[in-house]
Every structure is written in structure tokens, then in C-alpha cells.
Coordinates of C-alpha atoms in Angstrom, one line a residue:
M127 CA 15.3 -35.2 -52.5
L128 CA 14.9 -33.3 -49.6
F129 CA 14.8 -30.0 -50.5
T130 CA 12.2 -31.7 -53.7
I131 CA 10.0 -32.3 -51.6
A132 CA 10.0 -28.7 -49.7
R133 CA 9.2 -27.0 -53.0
H134 CA 6.8 -29.3 -54.3
E135 CA 4.9 -28.5 -50.3
L136 CA 5.1 -25.0 -51.2
V137 CA 3.6 -25.3 -54.5
E138 CA 1.3 -27.2 -52.9
Q139 CA 0.4 -25.0 -49.8
W140 CA 0.6 -21.5 -52.6
R141 CA -2.3 -23.7 -54.6
H142 CA -4.7 -23.6 -51.5
K143 CA -6.2 -20.6 -50.4
T144 CA -5.2 -20.8 -46.9
L145 CA -1.6 -18.9 -47.3
K146 CA -2.6 -17.2 -49.8
I147 CA -5.2 -15.6 -47.1
L148 CA -3.4 -16.4 -43.3
L149 CA 0.1 -14.0 -44.9
P150 CA -1.3 -11.0 -45.9
L151 CA -3.5 -11.0 -43.0
M152 CA -0.2 -11.3 -40.5
L153 CA 1.2 -8.6 -42.6
M154 CA -1.7 -6.6 -42.5
L155 CA -1.3 -6.9 -37.6
T156 CA 2.8 -6.6 -38.1
V157 CA 2.4 -3.5 -39.8
L158 CA -0.6 -2.9 -37.5
V159 CA 1.3 -3.4 -34.5
A160 CA 4.5 -1.5 -35.9
F161 CA 2.3 1.7 -36.2
S162 CA 0.4 1.4 -32.8
H163 CA 4.5 1.1 -31.4
W164 CA 6.3 4.2 -33.3
Q165 CA 2.8 6.1 -32.2
Q166 CA 3.4 5.4 -28.6
Q167 CA 7.3 5.4 -28.7
Q168 CA 7.1 8.7 -30.3
D169 CA 4.5 10.0 -27.2
F170 CA 5.9 9.0 -24.6
I171 CA 10.0 9.6 -25.8
A172 CA 8.8 13.5 -26.8
V173 CA 6.5 12.9 -22.9
Q174 CA 9.5 11.2 -21.4
Q175 CA 12.3 13.8 -22.6
Q176 CA 9.7 17.2 -21.9
W177 CA 9.0 15.9 -18.1
Q178 CA 12.9 14.9 -17.7
E179 CA 14.1 18.9 -18.5
T180 CA 10.9 20.4 -16.1
N181 CA 12.4 18.1 -12.9
D182 CA 16.4 18.4 -13.0
A183 CA 15.7 22.0 -13.6
K184 CA 12.8 22.6 -10.9
W185 CA 14.9 20.5 -9.0
E186 CA 18.1 22.9 -9.5
A187 CA 15.8 27.2 -9.7
Q188 CA 14.5 25.9 -6.4
P189 CA 15.2 28.6 -3.7
D190 CA 16.9 28.6 -0.4
R191 CA 15.6 26.8 1.0
H192 CA 16.2 24.0 4.2
P193 CA 17.5 21.0 3.2
H194 CA 14.6 18.6 4.9
R195 CA 12.4 20.8 2.3
A196 CA 14.7 20.6 -0.8
A197 CA 14.5 16.7 0.4
H198 CA 11.0 16.7 0.5
Y199 CA 10.6 18.6 -2.2
G200 CA 11.7 14.6 -4.1
A201 CA 12.5 14.2 -7.6
M202 CA 11.5 12.5 -10.3
V203 CA 13.0 9.3 -12.4
F204 CA 12.2 7.9 -15.6
R205 CA 12.5 4.6 -17.1
V206 CA 13.7 4.1 -20.7
I207 CA 11.9 2.3 -23.0
S208 CA 14.1 -0.8 -23.7
P209 CA 14.7 -0.6 -27.7
L210 CA 13.4 -3.7 -28.5
S211 CA 9.8 -3.8 -26.4
F212 CA 8.9 -3.4 -30.9
I213 CA 9.4 -6.8 -30.3
D214 CA 8.2 -7.8 -26.7
A215 CA 6.6 -5.1 -25.0
G216 CA 7.0 -7.8 -21.5
V217 CA 5.6 -6.0 -18.2
N218 CA 5.6 -2.3 -19.9
P219 CA 2.2 -1.7 -21.1
F220 CA 1.0 -2.9 -17.0
V221 CA 3.9 -1.2 -15.1
G222 CA 4.8 3.3 -15.0
N223 CA 7.7 4.4 -16.3
V224 CA 8.8 6.9 -13.5
L225 CA 9.5 6.7 -9.4
F226 CA 9.2 9.8 -7.3
L227 CA 12.4 9.8 -5.0
E228 CA 11.4 11.7 -1.8
A229 CA 12.6 11.4 2.1
H230 CA 11.3 8.9 4.2
R231 CA 9.6 7.0 1.8
Q232 CA 10.9 4.4 -0.9
N233 CA 7.8 5.0 -3.9
S234 CA 8.0 1.5 -5.9
S235 CA 5.5 0.3 -9.0
Q236 CA 2.4 -0.9 -8.1
F237 CA 4.6 -4.5 -8.3
K238 CA 1.1 -6.9 -8.0
Q239 CA 0.5 -5.8 -11.4
Y240 CA 3.0 -7.2 -13.0
L241 CA 5.9 -9.1 -10.5
S242 CA 3.5 -12.6 -11.3
S243 CA 0.9 -13.0 -14.3
H244 CA 3.3 -11.4 -17.6
S245 CA 3.9 -14.7 -19.4
Y246 CA -0.2 -14.5 -20.4
M247 CA -0.5 -10.3 -20.6
Q248 CA 0.9 -11.4 -23.8
L249 CA -2.6 -12.6 -24.7
G250 CA -4.4 -8.6 -23.9
Y251 CA -1.2 -6.6 -25.6
L252 CA -0.7 -7.5 -29.6
S253 CA 2.8 -7.1 -30.3
G254 CA 5.5 -9.1 -32.1
A255 CA 5.4 -11.5 -29.8
T256 CA 2.0 -11.9 -28.9
L257 CA 1.9 -12.6 -33.1
I258 CA 5.4 -14.8 -33.5
L259 CA 4.2 -17.1 -30.4
V260 CA 0.7 -17.0 -30.0
V261 CA -1.0 -16.3 -33.6
W262 CA 2.1 -18.0 -35.0
P263 CA 1.5 -21.8 -34.3
L264 CA -2.6 -21.5 -35.1
V265 CA -1.1 -20.5 -39.1
L266 CA 1.8 -23.6 -38.9
I267 CA -1.2 -25.7 -37.8
A268 CA -3.2 -24.8 -40.5
L269 CA -1.5 -24.7 -43.5
A270 CA 0.7 -28.2 -41.9
Y271 CA -1.9 -30.2 -39.7
K272 CA -2.5 -32.7 -43.4
S273 CA 0.9 -33.1 -44.1
I274 CA 0.9 -36.8 -43.7
S275 CA -3.0 -37.4 -42.5
G276 CA -3.8 -35.8 -45.8
E277 CA -1.7 -38.2 -47.4
R278 CA -2.5 -40.8 -46.5
Q279 CA -6.2 -40.4 -46.1
Q280 CA -5.2 -39.6 -50.1
G281 CA -3.5 -42.3 -50.4
T282 CA -0.2 -40.2 -52.3
L283 CA 1.4 -41.5 -48.5
R284 CA 1.8 -45.2 -50.4
Q285 CA 2.6 -44.1 -53.3
V286 CA 5.2 -41.9 -51.9
I287 CA 6.9 -44.5 -50.1
A288 CA 6.7 -47.6 -53.3
L289 CA 9.2 -44.5 -54.7
G290 CA 11.4 -45.0 -52.4
V291 CA 11.2 -42.0 -50.8
S292 CA 11.6 -42.7 -46.5
F293 CA 9.7 -41.0 -44.1
R294 CA 12.7 -39.5 -43.1
Q295 CA 12.8 -37.6 -45.7
L296 CA 9.3 -36.8 -46.1
I297 CA 8.7 -35.4 -43.5
V298 CA 12.3 -33.4 -43.5
G299 CA 12.1 -31.7 -46.0
K300 CA 7.7 -30.9 -45.4
A301 CA 9.1 -29.6 -42.1
L302 CA 11.9 -27.9 -44.6
A303 CA 9.0 -26.1 -46.1
F304 CA 6.8 -24.9 -43.5
L305 CA 10.5 -22.9 -42.3
F306 CA 11.1 -21.2 -44.9
I307 CA 8.1 -19.7 -44.6
S308 CA 8.2 -19.4 -40.7
L309 CA 11.8 -17.7 -41.6
L310 CA 9.9 -15.2 -44.4
F311 CA 7.2 -14.1 -41.1
L312 CA 11.1 -13.7 -38.8
A313 CA 12.2 -11.9 -41.4
L314 CA 9.0 -9.2 -41.7
V315 CA 8.6 -8.6 -37.8
F316 CA 12.1 -8.6 -37.4
S317 CA 13.2 -6.0 -40.3
V318 CA 10.3 -3.8 -39.2
A319 CA 12.2 -4.6 -35.3
A320 CA 15.6 -3.4 -36.9
M321 CA 14.4 0.4 -38.3
F322 CA 13.2 0.8 -35.1
L323 CA 17.0 -0.4 -34.2
V324 CA 18.4 2.4 -36.4
L325 CA 16.0 5.4 -35.3
G326 CA 16.8 4.6 -32.1
E327 CA 20.2 4.3 -31.5
A328 CA 20.9 1.0 -30.6
S329 CA 24.5 -0.2 -28.4
G330 CA 25.5 -3.3 -29.4
D331 CA 24.7 -5.5 -26.4
V332 CA 21.1 -4.3 -28.3
Y333 CA 21.9 -6.2 -31.5
A334 CA 23.3 -9.0 -29.7
R335 CA 20.1 -9.4 -28.1
F336 CA 18.5 -8.8 -31.6
A337 CA 20.3 -11.6 -32.6
M338 CA 19.1 -14.6 -30.0
L339 CA 16.1 -12.8 -29.8
F340 CA 16.0 -13.7 -34.6
S341 CA 17.3 -17.1 -33.1
L342 CA 15.3 -18.2 -29.8
Y343 CA 11.6 -17.6 -32.1
F344 CA 12.7 -19.7 -34.8
L345 CA 13.3 -22.4 -32.9
Y346 CA 10.2 -21.9 -31.2
C347 CA 8.4 -21.8 -34.5
M348 CA 11.0 -25.5 -35.3
I349 CA 9.2 -27.0 -31.8
W350 CA 5.6 -25.8 -33.6
I351 CA 6.5 -27.8 -36.4
G352 CA 7.1 -30.3 -35.0
L353 CA 4.2 -30.9 -33.2
T354 CA 2.4 -30.2 -36.1
L355 CA 3.5 -32.9 -38.2
L356 CA 3.9 -35.2 -35.6
V357 CA 0.1 -35.7 -34.8
S358 CA -0.5 -34.8 -38.4
T359 CA 1.6 -38.3 -38.7
L360 CA 0.0 -39.9 -35.6
A361 CA -3.6 -39.0 -36.3
Q362 CA -6.3 -41.0 -38.6
G363 CA -7.5 -38.2 -40.3
N364 CA -7.4 -34.4 -41.1
N365 CA -10.1 -33.5 -38.5
Q366 CA -8.4 -35.2 -36.0
S367 CA -5.4 -33.8 -36.6
L368 CA -6.3 -30.3 -36.9
S369 CA -8.6 -30.7 -33.4
S370 CA -5.7 -32.1 -31.6
S371 CA -3.3 -29.9 -32.6
L372 CA -5.3 -27.0 -32.4
L373 CA -5.8 -28.3 -28.1
L374 CA -2.4 -28.7 -28.0
W375 CA -2.1 -24.9 -28.9
L376 CA -5.7 -24.7 -26.7
V377 CA -4.4 -26.5 -23.1
M378 CA -0.2 -24.7 -24.2
V379 CA -0.5 -21.4 -25.5
V380 CA -3.6 -20.1 -23.5
V381 CA -4.3 -23.0 -20.6
L382 CA -1.1 -23.8 -19.2
P383 CA 0.6 -20.6 -18.3
K384 CA -3.5 -18.8 -16.8
L385 CA -3.4 -21.9 -14.3
A386 CA 0.5 -22.1 -13.7
Y387 CA 0.5 -18.6 -12.9
A388 CA -3.2 -18.8 -11.2
V389 CA -2.2 -21.4 -8.5
A390 CA 1.4 -19.9 -8.0
E391 CA -0.4 -17.0 -6.7
W392 CA -2.7 -19.0 -5.5
R393 CA 0.1 -21.4 -3.3
Y394 CA 2.0 -17.8 -2.2
P395 CA -0.5 -15.2 -2.6
L396 CA 1.6 -11.6 -2.2
P397 CA 0.6 -9.7 -0.4
D398 CA -1.3 -5.9 -1.3
K399 CA 0.4 -2.4 -2.4
A400 CA -1.6 -0.9 0.4
V401 CA -0.7 -3.6 2.8
F402 CA 2.5 -4.0 1.7
D403 CA 2.7 -0.7 2.9
I404 CA 0.5 -0.4 6.1
Q405 CA 3.2 -3.6 7.3
T406 CA 6.1 -1.6 6.8
T407 CA 5.4 1.7 8.6
Q408 CA 4.3 -0.6 11.6
A409 CA 8.4 -2.9 10.5
V410 CA 9.7 0.8 11.0
A411 CA 8.0 2.1 13.9
K412 CA 8.8 -1.6 15.4
V413 CA 12.5 -0.4 15.4
G414 CA 11.9 3.5 16.3
D415 CA 10.5 7.2 15.7
S416 CA 12.7 9.9 14.6
H417 CA 10.2 12.1 15.6
D418 CA 8.7 10.5 18.7
P419 CA 11.5 12.5 21.6
D420 CA 10.2 9.2 24.4
D421 CA 11.2 7.0 21.5
P422 CA 13.2 4.1 23.2
Y423 CA 15.3 3.1 20.0
F424 CA 16.6 7.0 19.3
N425 CA 16.9 7.8 23.4
D426 CA 19.7 4.9 23.0
F427 CA 21.3 6.5 19.8
R428 CA 21.2 9.9 21.1
E429 CA 24.0 8.6 23.8
K430 CA 25.8 6.7 22.2
T431 CA 25.8 10.0 20.0
L432 CA 26.7 11.7 23.4
Q433 CA 29.7 10.0 24.7
A434 CA 31.0 9.7 20.8
Y435 CA 31.4 13.4 20.7
G436 CA 32.2 13.5 24.5
V437 CA 29.7 16.3 25.8
D438 CA 26.8 16.6 27.5
R439 CA 23.6 17.5 25.5
V440 CA 23.1 17.1 22.0
E441 CA 23.2 21.4 21.7
D442 CA 26.7 21.0 22.2
L443 CA 27.3 19.0 19.8
P444 CA 29.8 19.9 17.2
V445 CA 27.0 19.3 14.6
N446 CA 23.7 19.4 14.0
W447 CA 21.3 16.7 16.1
K448 CA 18.0 17.3 13.7
G449 CA 20.5 16.6 11.1
L450 CA 21.8 13.3 12.3
L451 CA 18.2 12.7 13.7
M452 CA 17.0 12.4 10.1
Q453 CA 20.0 10.5 9.3
E454 CA 19.4 7.7 11.0
G455 CA 15.4 7.6 10.2
E456 CA 16.1 7.7 6.9
R457 CA 18.7 4.5 7.5
I458 CA 16.5 2.9 9.5
T459 CA 13.4 3.7 7.0
S460 CA 15.9 1.9 4.6
E461 CA 16.7 -0.6 5.7
V462 CA 12.9 -1.9 6.9
F463 CA 11.8 -1.7 3.5
E464 CA 14.9 -3.5 2.0
Q465 CA 14.0 -6.3 4.8
Q466 CA 10.1 -6.2 3.8
Y467 CA 10.3 -5.7 0.2
E468 CA 13.4 -9.2 0.4
Q469 CA 10.7 -11.2 1.7
L470 CA 8.1 -10.6 -1.5
L471 CA 10.8 -11.3 -3.3
A472 CA 11.1 -14.6 -2.1
Q473 CA 7.4 -15.5 -3.1
I474 CA 8.3 -14.4 -6.1
A475 CA 10.6 -15.8 -6.3
K476 CA 8.6 -19.2 -5.8
Q477 CA 5.7 -18.2 -8.1
N478 CA 8.9 -17.9 -10.7
A479 CA 9.7 -21.8 -9.9
W480 CA 6.6 -23.1 -9.2
V481 CA 5.8 -21.9 -13.1
S482 CA 9.2 -22.2 -14.7
G483 CA 8.5 -26.6 -12.9
L484 CA 5.8 -26.0 -15.6
S485 CA 7.9 -24.9 -18.8
L486 CA 8.4 -28.3 -19.7
I487 CA 5.3 -29.4 -20.3
S488 CA 4.9 -26.0 -22.7
P489 CA 7.5 -24.0 -24.8
Y490 CA 5.6 -21.6 -25.0
L491 CA 5.9 -20.8 -21.1
V492 CA 9.3 -20.7 -21.4
T493 CA 10.0 -19.3 -24.8
S494 CA 7.7 -16.6 -23.2
R495 CA 10.2 -15.5 -20.2
L496 CA 13.4 -16.4 -22.4
S497 CA 12.0 -13.4 -24.8
N498 CA 10.9 -11.3 -21.9
Q499 CA 15.1 -11.3 -20.3
L500 CA 15.8 -11.4 -24.1
S501 CA 14.1 -8.4 -24.6
G502 CA 14.6 -6.2 -21.1
T503 CA 10.9 -6.0 -20.8
S504 CA 10.3 -8.4 -18.1
Y505 CA 9.9 -7.9 -14.2
E506 CA 13.9 -8.3 -13.8
H507 CA 14.2 -5.6 -15.6
I508 CA 12.0 -3.8 -14.0
R509 CA 13.1 -4.2 -10.4
E510 CA 17.2 -3.4 -12.0
F511 CA 15.6 -0.3 -12.5
E512 CA 14.0 0.4 -8.8
Q513 CA 17.1 -0.5 -7.1
A514 CA 19.3 1.8 -8.6
A515 CA 16.9 4.4 -8.2
E516 CA 16.6 3.2 -4.5
A517 CA 20.0 4.0 -4.3
Y518 CA 20.2 7.0 -5.9
R519 CA 17.3 8.3 -3.9
Y520 CA 18.9 7.1 -0.6
Q521 CA 22.3 8.4 -1.9
L522 CA 20.3 11.8 -2.5
I523 CA 18.3 12.2 1.0
Q524 CA 21.8 11.2 3.2
S525 CA 23.6 13.7 0.5
L526 CA 21.2 16.7 2.6
N527 CA 20.9 15.1 6.2
D528 CA 24.6 15.0 6.4
I529 CA 24.1 19.4 4.6
H530 CA 21.5 19.3 6.9
I531 CA 24.0 18.2 9.3
H532 CA 27.3 20.3 8.9
E533 CA 25.6 23.0 6.9
V534 CA 22.8 24.1 9.9
D535 CA 22.8 25.6 13.0
L536 CA 20.5 23.6 15.2
A537 CA 20.6 27.1 17.7
K538 CA 18.6 28.1 14.0
D539 CA 17.4 25.2 12.2
R540 CA 13.9 26.9 11.0
E541 CA 15.1 30.2 10.4
T542 CA 18.1 29.0 7.9
R543 CA 18.5 28.4 4.8
I544 CA 20.9 26.6 1.9
S545 CA 22.3 28.2 -1.2
Q546 CA 20.5 27.1 -3.8
S547 CA 24.2 26.3 -5.7
H548 CA 23.8 22.8 -3.9
W549 CA 21.1 21.5 -6.1
S550 CA 23.2 21.7 -9.1
E551 CA 25.5 19.9 -7.0
L552 CA 24.2 16.5 -5.6
A553 CA 24.5 14.0 -8.4
K554 CA 22.1 13.0 -10.8
F555 CA 20.3 9.5 -11.3
D556 CA 22.3 8.1 -14.2
Y557 CA 20.4 4.0 -14.8
E558 CA 22.6 1.7 -16.6
A559 CA 20.5 -1.5 -18.2
T560 CA 22.3 -5.2 -17.6
K561 CA 24.7 -6.8 -20.0
L562 CA 23.0 -9.4 -22.0
K563 CA 27.0 -11.0 -20.9
Q564 CA 25.9 -10.3 -16.4
E565 CA 22.4 -11.8 -18.0
W566 CA 22.8 -15.2 -19.2
P567 CA 23.6 -17.4 -16.0
T568 CA 20.2 -16.7 -15.7
M569 CA 18.9 -17.6 -18.5
A570 CA 21.2 -21.0 -19.7
A571 CA 18.1 -22.9 -17.4
S572 CA 15.8 -21.9 -19.9
V573 CA 17.4 -22.4 -22.9
A574 CA 17.9 -26.0 -21.5
V575 CA 14.9 -26.0 -21.5
I576 CA 14.3 -25.3 -24.9
M577 CA 17.1 -27.8 -26.6
V578 CA 15.7 -30.4 -24.8
W579 CA 11.4 -30.2 -26.1
F580 CA 13.7 -29.7 -30.1
L581 CA 15.7 -33.2 -29.7
C582 CA 12.4 -34.7 -28.0
L583 CA 10.6 -33.7 -30.1
L584 CA 13.6 -34.9 -33.0
A585 CA 13.9 -38.4 -31.8
A586 CA 9.7 -38.4 -32.0
I587 CA 9.6 -37.8 -35.8
T588 CA 12.6 -40.0 -36.2
L589 CA 11.0 -42.3 -34.1
T590 CA 7.5 -42.9 -35.0
R591 CA 6.2 -44.3 -38.3
P592 CA 2.6 -44.0 -40.4
K593 CA 0.0 -47.3 -40.4
V594 CA 0.4 -47.3 -44.0
S595 CA -0.5 -50.7 -45.9
L596 CA 1.8 -50.9 -49.3

């Protein structure tokens, strides 16, 4: 009976022009997104490989020079774009993919652009997730808004129920029809995504994320089908059903995400990057300035160093005093930066907690966040890359400082040059993204919210009955 109802609904949908217009339109949008992504991906990969090779070659080709000069020469590291970025670009269009690493300075990305507001960024960038999370609910509304209200308005609902078909069977059968249409669209989007994965030689972890993304979007479609059918059941007529469904979409997909992040930024404001840099510089200055010979902190550091080596003058140290100064200054700078950045991250955590609370009334918010995480394009992934890059930067600079300490004579510090063979011996940046298994605990709460939405809608549809006069 259920499949008979579903088949009948599909036939009726095909007879109307709405489905014949919307499906080709969605196909065209998918092809457009695919072509745009392919072009950007090819351009980016080519440029990234070229610049990475150029950077590595120039680093190793440095002439014999002082290690502190090499530390200021710096190096660049490039972030590899997730293979799943076609499905959900996340914050990628709004952040950089390269960091310049140098001594005494942490060059993070423009955090103000992406640490918040990532959910409604999709409204301004066309990707697979935009089509599924933002556009497809409108298609479902256009197809399903009169499924029940139209039957009642035409008088056929009473006839169907009089034939012994329960309302539960009717609504489940119609839901199956719209699920089938949604599956066709999801299959189209994910077929294109699969081609990008094959071309990119993706790992098993990426394919696991791919499968979970499909399940997530399928559940999201089920929620919107349930919402539309529930509204159609409760509405007095087709016009009321359509306007109410569109209002729900507007509130949940457009207004609420924008409002949620705007309020979060108002309650827990973040400093601009320039302000953050000034605050960090001031915090470092309060600890000590390695370039100031009369600085209290480094005067104390000098005395402790002389006592440790049992000498009276820095000239008598068996190691280079200036190298020790650079090493300690780098440690302080990095430590203070991390302290300042932790305060910033605490504000971001408060913003995200506020927005997560509103996810209970918007399936789009929670699905968008999960989609970012599963696609490897979320703010958390950018932050992990920056942490790995900072750890590498610190190790690189301190290795150069160590060369300065042990291989440069203090008396000939300025004119000393270290052999270029040292540059190729230093470790290269090797970043590996977090695996799905490690990320899963952070996703569990969002998955639970999605399931609550689905179960509540299922219970509401099961308990609701249309007003029909037999």
C-alpha cells in the first residue's frame, strides 16, 4: 500500500510542470558548481605545488649566512584543501591557504573573517552544501506543500480515507515519494563529488566522511519533508501551507543563523587582528625585551645563566650568549602569543556555545556545522593547521637558535656565516589532518540534536490528524 501511494504521488508530481522545471534547474546548478570547483581546484593545486617547490628550493638555496638571518628569512607552509570541499567549502573561500613562518612573530590567518559566522557564509557562496541545505528545502516545499492540504481542498482526502487507507499510510507513502526524489538529487551531487575523490586519490578516512555526509544530508531532507507535510496537514488550504512553509524556511535557514551569530558576536566580541597584535606586543613587552640591555627580566636571565655555567662574564660562556638571548626571547614571544590566543579562543567557544543552543530550533544550523566538520572545512580544521604550523615554526626557529648558540663564536658573531648545508638538514613541515575517529566525540552532541529533530517530527506526524468530514 505504501509503495502504491508513493508511486501514485510520483506520477502526479511528474504530470505537473513544477518537477519538470525544478529538477533540470538543480541539475544545471550542480553542473555549474562542479565546473567552478574543478576550475578553482586545478588552478589552486597547480599554484600551490609551484609555490611549495619554489619555497623549498629557495630555502635550501640560501647562501652561507648567519642563523638569525635565516630565521628572519622564514618559510612558507601551504594548507592542503580537503578533497570534500566540493560538497561543503566551509570556511575555505574566506581564509588563506598559506602561512609565512618567521622568528619572533606568529602570522595567523585573518581570524575575524572565519572564527564566527561560518554557517551563514554558505548563503553567499555556491557549493554542494548550499544546494542541499539552502536550495533543496525550497524545492521540497514547492513539491510537497499541497500534498495534504490539496487533497483536503479538492475533497479527495475524504475519499481516500473512506477506502480504508489510514492517514498514517497516506502521509508515509507521500513522504517516500519525496524521499525518492531527494535521493535522486543527492545521488547526482555525490556522484560528482565521488569523481573528485577518485581524481584526488582520497584516503579511507575521506571515504568514511563521504558516507557520513550522505547520511547526514539524507536525514536533513527527511526533516524538511516531515516539516512540509506537517504544515500541509495543519494548514487550512494550499496558500496557507505554502506561506507557512516558506516562512519556516526563511526563519530557520536565513534569519536565525544570521541573528544567532550577530548576537553571539555582540555578547562575546572579538578584537580586530590589528588590536590583537597590539595586545600581544604589549603583553610580550611586560615580560621582557631581549633587545634591551637593561631589561630586568633578561638581566636576571643573564645572572642565572652565568651562575649555571660558573663564569662571571658572558664572554666567558662556552656557548654564544646572543644565541641564548634569541632562544629565550623566542620562547617568551611564543608563550605569550599562545596565552593571548587562548583568551581569544575562549571567546569563540562562548560564541559557538551560544549558537549551538539555538540549533535546537534550526535543523539548518546544526546540519551546517556537522557538514563543515565532516568535510574537513570547519574553523576547527583551520585552527588545527595553524597549531601544527606554529609548532613547526617554533621548532624551526629554535633549531636555528641552537645553531647560533653552539656554532657561532660570540666574539665573531656578526661576521660569522654558517654553511648552507644546515638548511636542508632542518625538518620540513609535514601536516596530517585529524582522523574522523578522533573528531567523532565533538560531533556526538550535534548528531543527537539532529536525531531529536527527526524523532520529534515523526511523533508529531504520527499523532496529528487532518480535519476531514466523512
